[in-house]
Amino acid sequence: MNFLTKATLVIGMSTAIIASAALADGHAKENPAVAARQHQMQMIGYSIGILGAVAKGEMEYDAAMVSGAASNLATLASMDRATLWIEGTEQGAVDGSRAKAEIWSDPDGFAEKFSALGDAATALVGAADAAAVGAGMGSLGGACKACHETYRGPKN
Amino acid sequence: MRSLIKLAAICAALGGAVFWWLTAPPALLPVYGQGHDADVTRGAQIFTAAGCASCHSAPNAEGNDAKLVLAGGHSFASDFGTFYAPNISPGDQGIGGWSLPEFARAVTKGVSPEGRHYYPAFPYTSYQHMDETDVADLFAYMQTLPPSDTASQRHDVGFPFNIRRGLGLWKLVFMKPDYLLAGPLSPELERGRYLVETLSHCAECHTPRNALGGLDRTAWLAGAPNPSGKGEIPNITSGGLDWSEEDLIYYFESGLTPDYDSVGGSMAAVVSNLAQLPESDRAAIAAYLKAVPAAP
């Protein structure tokens, strides 16, 4: 190995180390409210996933799973927003956020979208079979879409 | 010296004449959609597939009825300036009083009834492939919508892009008359191509553009920066999207991705439109996306 290859290797490795350190650092500094919101969204996605899989026939209908997913969804939609949607945590202001500033300029509209999700979820509690779940998926997906259309920014 | 000036003057005049000739908008077709009885119900479906209301409704319109008032006013930022969707309601400020040949030239050639080129923010480069009967049905349907007296806003575009005649050159270079996915295709793929490349004009956002705003057809549907300045519009070829055809169809109907995230931004309006089409159309779009060359 000549000097030049060695030098390149060393420079390459140190760049990688610095880069990963910077990445880890960026992760550590993630805004806790943003992280909590993303976990809330993950829980929402998980519950909708159960309902969607039943509707699509990928998962066998199970009353406890369907009603559990629907009522968890309703709970998630009703979570108090004061501790989660903290002003100044919009996209561009903090890392990782895709929340649009409209959330804070139009809080009533934003609240309405969450209550639409709650209503769509509540309607699915006790859905008697896969067809009934499928019939409710439209308004559930519609609730997600309506909010994300207005209040979520594009992927970075 | 004097003969040199003369020569320069002649060259300039000649150049101007050639420019004028090259950039002349196409003439009106005197006859269009002849022998076709316009079908308003079909026209409504073309209207939905083409997403007319998504851009031409008033920016704050909520609910299906409000979105059918095509008052215009949505703004579209670009590298060339800001474009405003015009009023295309069947009133005096819109397309009231237009003839079918005028409407057809506007939609498929990008030329106003007065013979001025439109900016390609209006996706006529996609709509150029529209069937005559579809244009006629669409025109008939749009006459049934409520008129709006909102005046269209002027585009905010600087020199030299504010010279409309220059758009004639742009069309010569960038308005490719052929489909990207070449035949022979199955009937389903043909339908998918008509929806993706023509009516639903997917490439207008999902294909990157060059410095002059022409689509880069070598990177068809390969994703592009969002003209809003934030984020990326995704690659929707199989090179960028590993969803199954069933996943795609389900997404077009429900707005939910395979991992149960949901559609957002401008695509939310697109999904609202696609959800209203027949299931076979959503399947045709999915089949097309699987057939189109995979871009990295």
Short mmCIF file of C-alpha atoms in Angstrom, two decimals:
data_model
loop_
_atom_site.label_atom_id
_atom_site.label_comp_id
_atom_site.label_asym_id
_atom_site.label_seq_id
_atom_site.Cartn_x
_atom_site.Cartn_y
_atom_site.Cartn_z
CA MET A 1 0.00 0.00 0.00
CA ASN A 2 1.61 3.25 -1.02
CA PHE A 3 1.39 6.50 0.85
CA LEU A 4 -1.35 7.95 -1.34
CA THR A 5 -3.78 5.06 -0.90
CA LYS A 6 -3.11 5.03 2.84
CA ALA A 7 -3.76 8.75 3.07
CA THR A 8 -6.98 8.39 1.09
CA LEU A 9 -8.08 5.56 3.33
CA VAL A 10 -7.40 7.55 6.50
CA ILE A 11 -9.18 10.62 5.17
CA GLY A 12 -12.11 8.49 4.03
CA MET A 13 -12.41 6.76 7.39
CA SER A 14 -12.22 9.94 9.40
CA THR A 15 -14.86 11.53 7.19
CA ALA A 16 -17.12 8.56 7.82
CA ILE A 17 -16.55 8.77 11.57
CA ILE A 18 -17.24 12.50 11.66
CA ALA A 19 -20.33 12.03 9.50
CA SER A 20 -21.78 9.30 11.70
CA ALA A 21 -21.02 11.31 14.82
CA ALA A 22 -22.83 14.28 13.32
CA LEU A 23 -25.75 12.04 12.41
CA ALA A 24 -25.96 10.56 15.91
CA ASP A 25 -25.72 14.05 17.35
CA GLY A 26 -28.56 15.25 15.11
CA HIS A 27 -30.65 12.34 16.26
CA ALA A 28 -29.96 13.03 19.92
CA LYS A 29 -31.03 16.64 19.47
CA GLU A 30 -34.39 15.69 17.96
CA ASN A 31 -37.15 17.79 19.40
CA PRO A 32 -38.99 15.69 22.00
CA ALA A 33 -42.43 17.02 21.02
CA VAL A 34 -41.78 16.12 17.37
CA ALA A 35 -40.59 12.66 18.41
CA ALA A 36 -43.69 12.16 20.56
CA ARG A 37 -45.98 13.23 17.68
CA GLN A 38 -44.26 10.82 15.35
CA HIS A 39 -44.81 8.04 17.85
CA GLN A 40 -48.47 9.01 18.09
CA MET A 41 -48.67 8.81 14.28
CA GLN A 42 -46.94 5.43 14.38
CA MET A 43 -49.58 4.16 16.79
CA ILE A 44 -52.30 5.57 14.51
CA GLY A 45 -50.70 3.88 11.51
CA TYR A 46 -50.42 0.59 13.42
CA SER A 47 -54.12 0.61 14.32
CA ILE A 48 -55.21 1.57 10.82
CA GLY A 49 -52.92 -1.17 9.55
CA ILE A 50 -54.88 -3.78 11.48
CA LEU A 51 -58.20 -2.48 10.15
CA GLY A 52 -56.83 -2.17 6.62
CA ALA A 53 -55.44 -5.71 6.65
CA VAL A 54 -58.83 -7.05 7.76
CA ALA A 55 -60.60 -4.99 5.08
CA LYS A 56 -58.22 -6.22 2.39
CA GLY A 57 -58.55 -9.84 3.52
CA GLU A 58 -54.88 -10.11 4.51
CA MET A 59 -55.81 -10.73 8.14
CA GLU A 60 -58.69 -12.83 9.37
CA TYR A 61 -61.53 -10.91 11.00
CA ASP A 62 -61.25 -10.93 14.79
CA ALA A 63 -63.74 -8.93 16.84
CA ALA A 64 -61.29 -8.12 19.64
CA MET A 65 -58.59 -6.94 17.23
CA VAL A 66 -60.98 -4.81 15.17
CA SER A 67 -62.71 -3.13 18.09
CA GLY A 68 -59.41 -2.75 19.94
CA ALA A 69 -57.77 -1.06 16.97
CA ALA A 70 -60.79 1.19 16.43
CA SER A 71 -61.08 2.30 20.04
CA ASN A 72 -57.30 2.85 20.35
CA LEU A 73 -57.53 5.00 17.24
CA ALA A 74 -60.33 7.05 18.78
CA THR A 75 -58.21 7.52 21.91
CA LEU A 76 -55.16 8.52 19.89
CA ALA A 77 -57.21 11.06 17.95
CA SER A 78 -58.49 12.59 21.18
CA MET A 79 -55.08 13.07 22.83
CA ASP A 80 -54.64 16.52 24.27
CA ARG A 81 -52.73 18.55 21.72
CA ALA A 82 -51.28 21.10 24.15
CA THR A 83 -48.19 19.04 25.03
CA LEU A 84 -47.63 17.69 21.53
CA TRP A 85 -48.24 20.44 19.00
CA ILE A 86 -46.00 23.04 20.60
CA GLU A 87 -45.64 26.31 18.76
CA GLY A 88 -42.32 26.75 16.96
CA THR A 89 -41.98 23.07 16.04
CA GLU A 90 -43.06 23.40 12.41
CA GLN A 91 -41.22 22.10 9.35
CA GLY A 92 -38.08 24.10 8.80
CA ALA A 93 -37.90 25.32 12.41
CA VAL A 94 -36.87 21.97 13.91
CA ASP A 95 -35.32 18.87 12.41
CA GLY A 96 -37.55 16.08 11.25
CA SER A 97 -40.83 18.00 11.54
CA ARG A 98 -43.30 18.04 8.66
CA ALA A 99 -45.93 20.00 10.57
CA LYS A 100 -47.13 23.02 8.61
CA ALA A 101 -47.43 26.45 10.19
CA GLU A 102 -51.17 26.32 9.40
CA ILE A 103 -51.58 24.06 12.44
CA TRP A 104 -50.97 27.09 14.62
CA SER A 105 -52.57 29.74 12.43
CA ASP A 106 -55.76 27.68 12.08
CA PRO A 107 -56.09 25.64 15.31
CA ASP A 108 -59.85 25.18 14.90
CA GLY A 109 -59.48 23.64 11.46
CA PHE A 110 -56.75 21.37 12.77
CA ALA A 111 -58.89 20.27 15.74
CA GLU A 112 -61.75 19.51 13.36
CA LYS A 113 -59.57 17.12 11.37
CA PHE A 114 -58.60 15.20 14.48
CA SER A 115 -62.22 14.93 15.59
CA ALA A 116 -63.15 13.63 12.11
CA LEU A 117 -60.58 10.88 12.62
CA GLY A 118 -62.06 10.15 16.04
CA ASP A 119 -65.57 9.89 14.58
CA ALA A 120 -64.44 7.60 11.76
CA ALA A 121 -62.65 5.36 14.29
CA THR A 122 -65.55 5.26 16.75
CA ALA A 123 -67.86 4.20 13.93
CA LEU A 124 -65.71 1.07 13.49
CA VAL A 125 -65.91 -0.07 17.12
CA GLY A 126 -67.98 -3.25 17.02
CA ALA A 127 -67.80 -3.64 13.22
CA ALA A 128 -69.28 -7.10 12.77
CA ASP A 129 -67.27 -8.47 9.84
CA ALA A 130 -64.58 -7.69 7.27
CA ALA A 131 -67.10 -6.07 4.94
CA ALA A 132 -68.20 -3.68 7.69
CA VAL A 133 -64.55 -2.76 8.32
CA GLY A 134 -64.07 -2.20 4.60
CA ALA A 135 -67.10 0.08 4.49
CA GLY A 136 -65.58 2.26 7.21
CA MET A 137 -62.10 2.44 5.70
CA GLY A 138 -63.13 5.13 3.21
CA SER A 139 -63.95 7.71 5.87
CA LEU A 140 -60.91 6.66 7.91
CA GLY A 141 -58.55 7.11 4.95
CA GLY A 142 -60.43 10.28 4.08
CA ALA A 143 -59.79 11.69 7.55
CA CYS A 144 -56.04 11.01 7.28
CA LYS A 145 -55.94 12.49 3.79
CA ALA A 146 -57.93 15.62 4.63
CA CYS A 147 -55.57 16.52 7.47
CA HIS A 148 -52.35 15.62 5.67
CA GLU A 149 -53.45 17.61 2.64
CA THR A 150 -53.65 20.83 4.62
CA TYR A 151 -51.40 20.44 7.63
CA ARG A 152 -48.48 18.20 6.65
CA GLY A 153 -45.55 19.42 4.56
CA PRO A 154 -43.75 17.35 1.90
CA LYS A 155 -41.05 14.80 2.68
CA ASN A 156 -37.56 16.24 2.97
CA MET B 1 -19.33 49.72 -43.57
CA ARG B 2 -22.67 50.77 -44.93
CA SER B 3 -23.16 47.43 -46.67
CA LEU B 4 -22.33 45.68 -43.37
CA ILE B 5 -25.10 47.56 -41.59
CA LYS B 6 -27.43 46.71 -44.44
CA LEU B 7 -26.49 43.05 -44.15
CA ALA B 8 -27.08 43.08 -40.40
CA ALA B 9 -30.47 44.72 -40.91
CA ILE B 10 -31.44 42.12 -43.50
CA CYS B 11 -30.31 39.29 -41.21
CA ALA B 12 -32.28 40.73 -38.30
CA ALA B 13 -35.39 41.13 -40.43
CA LEU B 14 -34.98 37.62 -41.79
CA GLY B 15 -34.43 36.22 -38.30
CA GLY B 16 -37.49 38.04 -37.05
CA ALA B 17 -39.57 36.70 -39.91
CA VAL B 18 -38.40 33.15 -39.25
CA PHE B 19 -39.12 33.56 -35.51
CA TRP B 20 -42.58 34.90 -36.31
CA TRP B 21 -43.26 32.06 -38.69
CA LEU B 22 -41.94 29.37 -36.34
CA THR B 23 -43.81 30.62 -33.32
CA ALA B 24 -47.18 31.19 -34.99
CA PRO B 25 -50.02 29.52 -33.05
CA PRO B 26 -51.84 26.81 -35.02
CA ALA B 27 -55.05 27.85 -36.76
CA LEU B 28 -58.47 26.86 -35.47
CA LEU B 29 -59.90 23.63 -36.78
CA PRO B 30 -63.22 24.65 -38.37
CA VAL B 31 -64.72 21.25 -37.66
CA TYR B 32 -64.19 19.35 -34.44
CA GLY B 33 -65.83 16.30 -32.93
CA GLN B 34 -68.23 16.10 -35.85
CA GLY B 35 -70.97 13.51 -35.78
CA HIS B 36 -70.54 13.04 -32.02
CA ASP B 37 -73.42 13.63 -29.62
CA ALA B 38 -71.76 15.08 -26.56
CA ASP B 39 -72.30 12.99 -23.42
CA VAL B 40 -72.32 15.07 -20.24
CA THR B 41 -71.97 12.07 -17.91
CA ARG B 42 -68.86 10.90 -19.72
CA GLY B 43 -67.64 14.48 -19.69
CA ALA B 44 -67.90 14.55 -15.89
CA GLN B 45 -65.63 11.53 -15.71
CA ILE B 46 -63.06 13.07 -18.07
CA PHE B 47 -63.20 16.19 -15.92
CA THR B 48 -62.42 14.12 -12.82
CA ALA B 49 -59.66 12.08 -14.45
CA ALA B 50 -58.07 15.25 -15.83
CA GLY B 51 -58.18 16.88 -12.40
CA CYS B 52 -59.49 20.20 -13.75
CA ALA B 53 -61.06 21.28 -10.45
CA SER B 54 -57.92 20.55 -8.44
CA CYS B 55 -56.21 23.56 -10.01
CA HIS B 56 -59.09 25.73 -11.23
CA SER B 57 -61.37 25.86 -8.18
CA ALA B 58 -60.96 28.81 -5.83
CA PRO B 59 -58.03 28.24 -3.42
CA ASN B 60 -60.27 28.15 -0.34
CA ALA B 61 -63.04 26.01 -1.87
CA GLU B 62 -64.07 23.16 0.43
CA GLY B 63 -66.58 20.47 -0.40
CA ASN B 64 -67.50 18.94 -3.74
CA ASP B 65 -70.00 21.62 -4.80
CA ALA B 66 -67.67 24.54 -4.04
CA LYS B 67 -64.87 22.84 -5.98
CA LEU B 68 -67.04 22.81 -9.10
CA VAL B 69 -67.01 26.61 -9.23
CA LEU B 70 -63.97 27.03 -11.47
CA ALA B 71 -63.19 30.60 -10.43
CA GLY B 72 -59.40 30.10 -10.56
CA GLY B 73 -56.84 31.77 -8.33
CA HIS B 74 -54.57 28.91 -7.24
CA SER B 75 -50.95 30.08 -7.49
CA PHE B 76 -48.11 27.97 -8.84
CA ALA B 77 -44.57 29.06 -8.03
CA SER B 78 -41.88 28.12 -10.54
CA ASP B 79 -38.36 29.10 -11.59
CA PHE B 80 -39.91 31.43 -14.17
CA GLY B 81 -42.37 33.28 -11.98
CA THR B 82 -45.74 32.65 -10.40
CA PHE B 83 -48.65 31.40 -12.48
CA TYR B 84 -52.28 31.80 -11.47
CA ALA B 85 -54.94 29.35 -12.59
CA PRO B 86 -57.53 31.32 -14.57
CA ASN B 87 -61.31 31.28 -14.32
CA ILE B 88 -62.57 28.51 -16.63
CA SER B 89 -66.20 28.56 -15.48
CA PRO B 90 -68.84 28.91 -18.22
CA GLY B 91 -69.27 32.65 -17.51
CA ASP B 92 -68.04 35.86 -19.14
CA GLN B 93 -64.77 35.74 -17.20
CA GLY B 94 -64.19 32.12 -18.14
CA ILE B 95 -65.02 29.98 -21.14
CA GLY B 96 -68.56 31.28 -21.63
CA GLY B 97 -69.02 32.05 -25.30
CA TRP B 98 -66.19 29.81 -26.45
CA SER B 99 -66.83 27.47 -29.38
CA LEU B 100 -65.87 23.81 -29.24
CA PRO B 101 -62.99 24.29 -31.74
CA GLU B 102 -61.68 27.17 -29.58
CA PHE B 103 -61.89 25.02 -26.45
CA ALA B 104 -60.21 22.10 -28.22
CA ARG B 105 -57.32 24.27 -29.43
CA ALA B 106 -56.88 25.68 -25.92
CA VAL B 107 -56.81 22.26 -24.25
CA THR B 108 -54.83 20.25 -26.80
CA LYS B 109 -52.61 22.93 -28.37
CA GLY B 110 -52.27 25.47 -25.57
CA VAL B 111 -53.59 28.44 -27.57
CA SER B 112 -56.21 30.93 -26.40
CA PRO B 113 -59.22 31.87 -28.56
CA GLU B 114 -57.39 35.15 -29.34
CA GLY B 115 -54.48 33.11 -30.69
CA ARG B 116 -52.01 33.60 -27.82
CA HIS B 117 -49.84 30.78 -26.50
CA TYR B 118 -50.59 29.57 -22.99
CA TYR B 119 -47.83 28.82 -20.52
CA PRO B 120 -47.23 25.09 -20.05
CA ALA B 121 -48.26 25.36 -16.38
CA PHE B 122 -51.51 24.40 -18.09
CA PRO B 123 -50.73 20.75 -18.97
CA TYR B 124 -51.63 20.88 -22.67
CA THR B 125 -48.44 18.98 -23.48
CA SER B 126 -50.23 16.04 -21.81
CA TYR B 127 -53.74 16.89 -23.00
CA GLN B 128 -52.55 17.03 -26.64
CA HIS B 129 -53.37 13.30 -26.87
CA MET B 130 -56.99 13.71 -25.79
CA ASP B 131 -59.58 12.04 -28.02
CA GLU B 132 -61.85 14.40 -29.93
CA THR B 133 -64.92 12.83 -28.38
CA ASP B 134 -63.46 13.23 -24.88
CA VAL B 135 -62.76 16.91 -25.51
CA ALA B 136 -66.30 17.38 -26.80
CA ASP B 137 -67.83 15.57 -23.81
CA LEU B 138 -65.67 17.54 -21.39
CA PHE B 139 -66.71 20.82 -23.03
CA ALA B 140 -70.38 19.86 -22.79
CA TYR B 141 -70.02 18.94 -19.12
CA MET B 142 -68.24 22.18 -18.24
CA GLN B 143 -71.18 24.16 -19.66
CA THR B 144 -73.33 22.65 -16.90
CA LEU B 145 -71.14 24.03 -14.07
CA PRO B 146 -71.99 27.23 -12.21
CA PRO B 147 -70.50 30.43 -13.71
CA SER B 148 -68.20 32.62 -11.62
CA ASP B 149 -67.59 36.33 -12.20
CA THR B 150 -64.14 36.32 -10.56
CA ALA B 151 -61.60 37.93 -12.90
CA SER B 152 -58.54 35.87 -13.81
CA GLN B 153 -55.27 37.12 -12.31
CA ARG B 154 -52.30 38.08 -14.47
CA HIS B 155 -49.33 35.74 -14.24
CA ASP B 156 -46.34 37.20 -12.47
CA VAL B 157 -43.62 36.30 -14.97
CA GLY B 158 -40.53 38.40 -15.78
CA PHE B 159 -38.62 39.08 -19.01
CA PRO B 160 -37.98 37.20 -21.31
CA PHE B 161 -40.58 34.63 -20.28
CA ASN B 162 -43.34 37.22 -20.50
CA ILE B 163 -43.03 37.23 -24.31
CA ARG B 164 -45.77 34.78 -25.23
CA ARG B 165 -44.53 34.34 -28.75
CA GLY B 166 -41.43 32.67 -27.34
CA LEU B 167 -43.66 29.86 -26.08
CA GLY B 168 -44.11 28.88 -29.72
CA LEU B 169 -40.42 27.98 -29.79
CA TRP B 170 -40.74 26.21 -26.45
CA LYS B 171 -43.52 24.06 -27.88
CA LEU B 172 -41.45 23.24 -30.97
CA VAL B 173 -38.64 21.94 -28.80
CA PHE B 174 -40.40 20.43 -25.78
CA MET B 175 -43.95 19.50 -26.79
CA LYS B 176 -43.16 15.98 -28.00
CA PRO B 177 -46.02 14.59 -30.08
CA ASP B 178 -45.41 10.94 -29.18
CA TYR B 179 -46.23 8.89 -26.11
CA LEU B 180 -43.34 7.82 -23.92
CA LEU B 181 -44.48 4.22 -23.47
CA ALA B 182 -44.44 2.93 -27.04
CA GLY B 183 -46.88 0.31 -28.32
CA PRO B 184 -48.09 -2.27 -29.10
CA LEU B 185 -49.87 -2.43 -25.74
CA SER B 186 -52.66 -4.48 -24.23
CA PRO B 187 -56.01 -2.65 -23.98
CA GLU B 188 -55.45 -2.20 -20.24
CA LEU B 189 -51.99 -0.69 -20.71
CA GLU B 190 -53.32 1.55 -23.47
CA ARG B 191 -55.98 2.81 -21.08
CA GLY B 192 -53.34 3.22 -18.36
CA ARG B 193 -51.14 5.20 -20.72
CA TYR B 194 -54.04 7.43 -21.72
CA LEU B 195 -54.78 8.12 -18.06
CA VAL B 196 -51.18 8.59 -16.87
CA GLU B 197 -49.65 10.37 -19.86
CA THR B 198 -52.72 12.31 -20.99
CA LEU B 199 -55.72 12.90 -18.73
CA SER B 200 -54.23 12.70 -15.25
CA HIS B 201 -50.96 14.27 -16.51
CA CYS B 202 -48.84 12.53 -13.84
CA ALA B 203 -45.55 13.36 -15.56
CA GLU B 204 -46.10 17.10 -15.13
CA CYS B 205 -45.07 16.79 -11.48
CA HIS B 206 -43.35 13.40 -11.25
CA THR B 207 -40.85 13.96 -14.11
CA PRO B 208 -37.93 16.37 -13.64
CA ARG B 209 -37.67 19.45 -15.87
CA ASN B 210 -34.67 21.02 -17.55
CA ALA B 211 -33.54 24.63 -17.14
CA LEU B 212 -36.17 25.80 -19.63
CA GLY B 213 -39.02 23.88 -18.04
CA GLY B 214 -39.15 21.05 -20.57
CA LEU B 215 -39.75 17.55 -19.24
CA ASP B 216 -36.67 15.31 -19.11
CA ARG B 217 -38.14 12.29 -20.85
CA THR B 218 -35.07 10.17 -20.09
CA ALA B 219 -36.11 10.30 -16.42
CA TRP B 220 -39.83 9.71 -16.99
CA LEU B 221 -41.76 9.66 -13.67
CA ALA B 222 -38.43 9.38 -11.85
CA GLY B 223 -39.32 12.07 -9.32
CA ALA B 224 -38.44 15.75 -9.16
CA PRO B 225 -37.85 18.56 -6.71
CA ASN B 226 -41.09 20.06 -5.43
CA PRO B 227 -41.54 23.45 -7.14
CA SER B 228 -42.81 24.81 -3.82
CA GLY B 229 -39.16 24.57 -2.74
CA LYS B 230 -39.80 22.08 0.05
CA GLY B 231 -39.29 18.37 -0.35
CA GLU B 232 -39.26 15.99 -3.30
CA ILE B 233 -41.96 14.59 -5.55
CA PRO B 234 -41.34 10.83 -5.52
CA ASN B 235 -40.11 8.45 -8.19
CA ILE B 236 -43.17 6.36 -9.09
CA THR B 237 -41.51 3.90 -11.48
CA SER B 238 -40.72 0.44 -10.12
CA GLY B 239 -37.16 1.75 -9.68
CA GLY B 240 -38.34 3.97 -6.86
CA LEU B 241 -41.51 2.35 -5.61
CA ASP B 242 -41.69 -1.31 -4.62
CA TRP B 243 -45.47 -1.36 -4.13
CA SER B 244 -47.46 -4.17 -5.72
CA GLU B 245 -50.22 -3.41 -8.22
CA GLU B 246 -52.76 -4.15 -5.46
CA ASP B 247 -50.97 -1.66 -3.17
CA LEU B 248 -51.18 1.00 -5.87
CA ILE B 249 -54.86 0.38 -6.56
CA TYR B 250 -55.66 0.50 -2.83
CA TYR B 251 -53.70 3.74 -2.49
CA PHE B 252 -55.57 5.37 -5.39
CA GLU B 253 -58.85 4.44 -3.72
CA SER B 254 -58.16 5.06 -0.03
CA GLY B 255 -55.12 7.33 0.02
CA LEU B 256 -53.36 4.87 2.31
CA THR B 257 -49.85 3.60 1.54
CA PRO B 258 -48.86 -0.07 2.12
CA ASP B 259 -47.50 0.86 5.56
CA TYR B 260 -50.66 2.86 6.33
CA ASP B 261 -49.21 6.28 6.07
CA SER B 262 -51.59 8.52 4.14
CA VAL B 263 -51.39 10.66 1.06
CA GLY B 264 -50.88 14.38 1.64
CA GLY B 265 -50.12 17.67 -0.10
CA SER B 266 -51.15 18.13 -3.73
CA MET B 267 -51.44 14.35 -4.21
CA ALA B 268 -54.40 14.29 -1.80
CA ALA B 269 -56.55 16.08 -4.39
CA VAL B 270 -55.31 13.68 -7.07
CA VAL B 271 -56.34 10.67 -4.98
CA SER B 272 -59.75 12.24 -4.32
CA ASN B 273 -60.19 12.32 -8.11
CA LEU B 274 -58.82 8.84 -8.77
CA ALA B 275 -61.08 7.39 -6.08
CA GLN B 276 -64.09 8.51 -8.16
CA LEU B 277 -62.98 6.67 -11.30
CA PRO B 278 -64.02 3.10 -12.11
CA GLU B 279 -61.91 0.40 -10.43
CA SER B 280 -60.69 -0.68 -13.88
CA ASP B 281 -59.11 2.76 -14.40
CA ARG B 282 -57.19 2.57 -11.12
CA ALA B 283 -55.99 -0.90 -12.14
CA ALA B 284 -54.95 0.41 -15.56
CA ILE B 285 -52.85 3.17 -13.98
CA ALA B 286 -51.20 0.62 -11.69
CA ALA B 287 -50.46 -1.65 -14.66
CA TYR B 288 -48.93 1.27 -16.57
CA LEU B 289 -46.67 2.21 -13.64
CA LYS B 290 -45.39 -1.37 -13.57
CA ALA B 291 -44.77 -1.35 -17.33
CA VAL B 292 -42.98 1.97 -17.64
CA PRO B 293 -39.13 1.82 -17.62
CA ALA B 294 -37.75 1.63 -14.07
CA ALA B 295 -35.76 4.74 -13.26
CA PRO B 296 -33.17 4.73 -10.48
#
